[in-house]
Tab-separated table of C-alpha atoms in Angstrom:
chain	number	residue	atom	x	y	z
A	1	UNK	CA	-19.202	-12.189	-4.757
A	2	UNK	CA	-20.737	-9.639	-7.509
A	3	UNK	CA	-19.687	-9.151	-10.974
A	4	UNK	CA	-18.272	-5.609	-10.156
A	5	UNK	CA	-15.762	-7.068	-8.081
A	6	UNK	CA	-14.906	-9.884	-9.652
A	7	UNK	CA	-14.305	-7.909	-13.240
A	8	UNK	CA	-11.603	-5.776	-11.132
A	9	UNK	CA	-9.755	-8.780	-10.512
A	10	UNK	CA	-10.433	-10.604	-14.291
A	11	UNK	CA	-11.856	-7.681	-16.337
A	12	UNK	CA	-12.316	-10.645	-18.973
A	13	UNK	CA	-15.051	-12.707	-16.376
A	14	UNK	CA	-18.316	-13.548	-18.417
A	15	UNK	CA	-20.873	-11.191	-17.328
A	16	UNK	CA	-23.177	-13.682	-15.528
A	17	UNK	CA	-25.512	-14.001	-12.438
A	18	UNK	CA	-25.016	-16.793	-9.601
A	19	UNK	CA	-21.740	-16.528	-8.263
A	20	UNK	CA	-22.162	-17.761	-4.518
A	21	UNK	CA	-20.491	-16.219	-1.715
A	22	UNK	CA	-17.059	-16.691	-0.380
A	23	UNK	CA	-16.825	-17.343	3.145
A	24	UNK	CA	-13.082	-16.510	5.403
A	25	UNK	CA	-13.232	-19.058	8.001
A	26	UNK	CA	-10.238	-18.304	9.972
A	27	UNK	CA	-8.018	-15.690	9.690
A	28	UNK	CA	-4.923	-14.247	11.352
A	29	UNK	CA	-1.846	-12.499	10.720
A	30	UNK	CA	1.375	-10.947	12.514
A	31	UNK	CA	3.981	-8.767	11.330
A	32	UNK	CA	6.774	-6.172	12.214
A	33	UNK	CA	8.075	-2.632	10.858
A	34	UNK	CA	10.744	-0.877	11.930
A	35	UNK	CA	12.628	1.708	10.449
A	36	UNK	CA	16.635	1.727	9.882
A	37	UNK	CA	16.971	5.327	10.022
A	38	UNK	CA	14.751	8.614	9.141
A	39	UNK	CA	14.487	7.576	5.619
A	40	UNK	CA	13.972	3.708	5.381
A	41	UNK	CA	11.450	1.555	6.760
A	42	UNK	CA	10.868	-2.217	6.406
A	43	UNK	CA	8.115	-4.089	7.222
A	44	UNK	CA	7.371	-8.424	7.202
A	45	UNK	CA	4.054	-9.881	7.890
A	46	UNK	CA	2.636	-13.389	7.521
A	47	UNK	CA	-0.731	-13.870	7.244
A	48	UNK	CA	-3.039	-17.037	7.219
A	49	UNK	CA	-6.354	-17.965	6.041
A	50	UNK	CA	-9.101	-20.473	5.591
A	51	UNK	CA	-11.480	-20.530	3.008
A	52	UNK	CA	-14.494	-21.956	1.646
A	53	UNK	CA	-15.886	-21.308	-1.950
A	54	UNK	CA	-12.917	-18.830	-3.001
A	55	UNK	CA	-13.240	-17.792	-6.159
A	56	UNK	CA	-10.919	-19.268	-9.125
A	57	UNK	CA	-10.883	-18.166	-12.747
A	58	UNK	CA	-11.031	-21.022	-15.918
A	59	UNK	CA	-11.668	-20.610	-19.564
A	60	UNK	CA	-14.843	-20.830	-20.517
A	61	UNK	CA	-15.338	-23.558	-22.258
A	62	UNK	CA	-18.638	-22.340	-24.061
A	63	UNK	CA	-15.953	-19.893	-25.752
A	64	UNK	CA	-14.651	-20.699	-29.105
A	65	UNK	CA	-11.415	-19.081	-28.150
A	66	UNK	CA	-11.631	-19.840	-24.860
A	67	UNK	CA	-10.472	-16.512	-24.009
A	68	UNK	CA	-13.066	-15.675	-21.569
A	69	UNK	CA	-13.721	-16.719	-17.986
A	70	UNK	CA	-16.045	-18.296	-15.750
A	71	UNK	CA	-15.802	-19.137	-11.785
A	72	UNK	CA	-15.249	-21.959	-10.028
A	73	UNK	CA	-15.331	-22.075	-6.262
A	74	UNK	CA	-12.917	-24.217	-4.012
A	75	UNK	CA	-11.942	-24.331	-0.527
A	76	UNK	CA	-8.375	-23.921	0.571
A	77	UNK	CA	-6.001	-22.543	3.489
A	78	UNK	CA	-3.857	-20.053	2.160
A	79	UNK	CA	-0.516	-18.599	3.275
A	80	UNK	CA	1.067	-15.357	2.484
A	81	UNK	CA	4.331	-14.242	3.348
A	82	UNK	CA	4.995	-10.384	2.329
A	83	UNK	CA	7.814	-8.016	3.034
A	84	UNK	CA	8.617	-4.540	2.095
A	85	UNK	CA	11.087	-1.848	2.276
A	86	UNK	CA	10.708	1.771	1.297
A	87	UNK	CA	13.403	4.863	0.986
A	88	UNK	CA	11.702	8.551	1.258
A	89	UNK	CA	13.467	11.563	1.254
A	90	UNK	CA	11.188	14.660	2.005
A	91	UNK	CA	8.360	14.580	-0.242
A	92	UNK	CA	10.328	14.568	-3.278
A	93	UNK	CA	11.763	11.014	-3.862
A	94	UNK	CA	10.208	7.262	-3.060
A	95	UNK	CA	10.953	4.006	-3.407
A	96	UNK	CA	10.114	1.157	-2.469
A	97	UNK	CA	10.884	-2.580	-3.106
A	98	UNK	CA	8.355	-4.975	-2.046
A	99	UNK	CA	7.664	-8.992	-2.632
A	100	UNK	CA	5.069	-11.550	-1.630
A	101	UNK	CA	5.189	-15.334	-1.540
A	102	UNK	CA	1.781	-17.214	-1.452
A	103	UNK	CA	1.316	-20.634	-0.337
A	104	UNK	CA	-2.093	-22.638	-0.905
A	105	UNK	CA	-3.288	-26.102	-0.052
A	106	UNK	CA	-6.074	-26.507	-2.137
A	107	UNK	CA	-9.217	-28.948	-0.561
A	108	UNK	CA	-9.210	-31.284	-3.641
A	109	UNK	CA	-5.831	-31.530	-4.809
A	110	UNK	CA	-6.391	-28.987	-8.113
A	111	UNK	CA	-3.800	-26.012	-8.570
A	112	UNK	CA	-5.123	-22.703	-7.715
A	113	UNK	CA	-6.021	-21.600	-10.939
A	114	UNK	CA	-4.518	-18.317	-12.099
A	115	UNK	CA	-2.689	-17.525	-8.716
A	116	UNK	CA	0.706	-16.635	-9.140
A	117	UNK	CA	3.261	-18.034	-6.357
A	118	UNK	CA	5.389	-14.732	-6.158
A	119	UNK	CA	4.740	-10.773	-6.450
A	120	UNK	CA	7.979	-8.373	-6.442
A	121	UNK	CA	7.613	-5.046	-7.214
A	122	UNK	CA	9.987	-2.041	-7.312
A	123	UNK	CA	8.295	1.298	-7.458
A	124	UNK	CA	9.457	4.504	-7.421
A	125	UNK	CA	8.462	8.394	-7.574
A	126	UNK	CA	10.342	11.739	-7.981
A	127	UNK	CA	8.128	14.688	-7.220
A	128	UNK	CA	10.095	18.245	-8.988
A	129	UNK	CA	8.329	21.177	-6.942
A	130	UNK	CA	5.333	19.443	-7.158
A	131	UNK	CA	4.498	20.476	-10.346
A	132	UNK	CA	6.192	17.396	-12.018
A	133	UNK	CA	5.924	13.729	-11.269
A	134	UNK	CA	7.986	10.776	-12.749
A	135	UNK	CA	6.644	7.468	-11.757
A	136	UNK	CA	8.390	4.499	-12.939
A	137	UNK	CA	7.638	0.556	-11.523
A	138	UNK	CA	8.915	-3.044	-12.263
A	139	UNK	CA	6.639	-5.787	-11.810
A	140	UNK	CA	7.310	-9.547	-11.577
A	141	UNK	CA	4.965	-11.947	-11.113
A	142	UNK	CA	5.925	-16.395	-10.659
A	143	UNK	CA	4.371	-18.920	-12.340
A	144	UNK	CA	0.927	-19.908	-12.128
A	145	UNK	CA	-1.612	-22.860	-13.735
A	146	UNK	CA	-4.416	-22.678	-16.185
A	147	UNK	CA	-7.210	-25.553	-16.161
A	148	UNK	CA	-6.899	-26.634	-19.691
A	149	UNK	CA	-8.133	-30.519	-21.439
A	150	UNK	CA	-6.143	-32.620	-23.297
A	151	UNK	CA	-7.226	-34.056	-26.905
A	152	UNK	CA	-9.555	-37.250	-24.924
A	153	UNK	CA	-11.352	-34.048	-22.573
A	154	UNK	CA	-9.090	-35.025	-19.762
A	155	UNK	CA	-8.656	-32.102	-17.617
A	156	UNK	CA	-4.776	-31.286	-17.265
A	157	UNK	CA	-2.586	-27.878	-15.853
A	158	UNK	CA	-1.206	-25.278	-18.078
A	159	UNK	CA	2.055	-23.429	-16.686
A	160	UNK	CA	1.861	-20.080	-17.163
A	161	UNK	CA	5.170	-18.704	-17.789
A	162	UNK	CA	6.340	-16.224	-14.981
A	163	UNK	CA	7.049	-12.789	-16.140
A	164	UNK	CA	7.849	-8.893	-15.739
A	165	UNK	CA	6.593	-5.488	-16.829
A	166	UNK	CA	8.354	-2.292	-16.588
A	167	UNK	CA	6.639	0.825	-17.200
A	168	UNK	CA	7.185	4.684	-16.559
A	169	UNK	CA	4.930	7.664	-16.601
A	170	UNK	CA	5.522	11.069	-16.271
A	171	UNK	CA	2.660	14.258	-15.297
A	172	UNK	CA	2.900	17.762	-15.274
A	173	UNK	CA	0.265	19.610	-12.782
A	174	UNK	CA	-0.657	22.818	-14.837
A	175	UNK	CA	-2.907	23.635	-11.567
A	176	UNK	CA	-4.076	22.404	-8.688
A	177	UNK	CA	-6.799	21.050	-10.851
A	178	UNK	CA	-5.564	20.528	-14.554
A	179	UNK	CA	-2.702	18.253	-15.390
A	180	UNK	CA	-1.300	16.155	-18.655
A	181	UNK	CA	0.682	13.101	-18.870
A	182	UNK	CA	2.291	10.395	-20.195
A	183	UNK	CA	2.488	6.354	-19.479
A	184	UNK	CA	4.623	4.028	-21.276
A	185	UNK	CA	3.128	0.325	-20.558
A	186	UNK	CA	5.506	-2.956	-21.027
A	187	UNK	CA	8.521	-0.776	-22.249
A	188	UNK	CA	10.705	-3.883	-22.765
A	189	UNK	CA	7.545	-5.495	-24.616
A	190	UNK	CA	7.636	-8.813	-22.979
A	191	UNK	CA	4.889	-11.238	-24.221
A	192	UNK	CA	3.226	-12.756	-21.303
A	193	UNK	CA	-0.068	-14.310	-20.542
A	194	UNK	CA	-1.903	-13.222	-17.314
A	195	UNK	CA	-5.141	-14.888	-18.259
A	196	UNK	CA	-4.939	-18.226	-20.493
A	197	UNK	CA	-5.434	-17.596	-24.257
A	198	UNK	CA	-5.375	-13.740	-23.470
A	199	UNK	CA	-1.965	-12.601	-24.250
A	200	UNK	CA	-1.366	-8.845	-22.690
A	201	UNK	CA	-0.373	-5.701	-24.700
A	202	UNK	CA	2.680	-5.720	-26.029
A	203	UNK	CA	5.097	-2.132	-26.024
A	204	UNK	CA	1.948	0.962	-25.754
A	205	UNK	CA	2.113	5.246	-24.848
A	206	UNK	CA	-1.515	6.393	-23.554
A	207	UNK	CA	-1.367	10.178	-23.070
A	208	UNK	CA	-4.087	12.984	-21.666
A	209	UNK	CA	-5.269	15.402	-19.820
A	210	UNK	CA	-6.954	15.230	-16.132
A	211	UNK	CA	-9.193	17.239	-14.827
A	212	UNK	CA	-10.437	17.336	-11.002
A	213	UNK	CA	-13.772	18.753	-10.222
């Protein structure tokens, strides 16, 4: 484990040395796809795994806000059952609707900290000639436990409310190389908490130009 990755995962980590390493003892998965007809496939897996030290995000406690993270490492065996169906006409239209259940049974009876027990998400994309792009995706994620302490310092779990995001974004390719667009984050501005104590952004528009060299 390095900081680099870890950040990608929690970009709100504490930016400290000595995170051990993570070791996948066993692993093993199985799955099938198939497709219904030219334009829809479908696809389930299930996929197992043992580990030792895994990382797990908790407040920092050093924090006054407590609204950064540090690592703790646990072992657990971890079960993940995913499925996923997608709809493509030509190049021009795609969706797809996809969901993931995860089961863990933690070494030392704690809740896997921060791991949500679901993932759906519906995604889709509408290419116009490809000189415009419309993107638009719905994300839902289940419920998930913070470590947290009651007022004697006893260590107790924090639900974290499950929750959804819907955003859209929209790009217009001026050239093969220049292009402009425009996301819309959270556009039913639902108040959620990812992270303990770090509440996302509500209802935002980020919009700019790209450039490849």
């Amino acid at each position: 484990n390095n900081y680099m990755d870890l950040s990608k995962e929690n970009p709100f980590v504490m930016p400290y040395t000595g995170f051990g390493y993570s070791e996948k003892k066993i692993g093993f998965s199985f799955g099938l796809e198939s497709s219904i007809s030219q334009k829809i496939n479908f696809s389930v897996n299930f996929n197992y795994s043992n580990w030792k030290d895994a990382v797990l995000f908790v407040n920092d406690t050093t924090n006054l806000l407590m609204n950064k993270f540090s690592v703790v490492q646990e072992d657990y065996d971890l079960m993940v059952l995913s499925t996923a169906i997608s709809y493509q006409h030509q190049d021009h239209i795609l969706i797809t609707l996809d969901g993931k259940y995860n089961i863990y049974n933690m070494q030392t009876g704690i809740s896997p900290w921060h791991k949500p027990i679901y993932e759906i998400g519906l995604r889709a994309k509408y290419n116009i000639q490809d000189m415009f792009l419309i993107t638009a995706d719905v994300v839902a994620y289940g419920n998930s436990f913070a470590r947290g302490y009651d007022s004697l310092n006893n260590e107790i779990e924090i639900a974290l409310k499950p929750w959804v995001d819907v955003n859209l974004g929209a790009e217009y390719r001026i050239s093969k190389k220049l292009g402009a667009f425009l996301n819309v984050n959270n556009i039913v501005a639902t108040k959620y908490q990812r992270w303990y104590n770090y509440p996302t952004y509500g209802f935002s528009i980020m919009a700019g130009v790209n450039y490849i060299f």
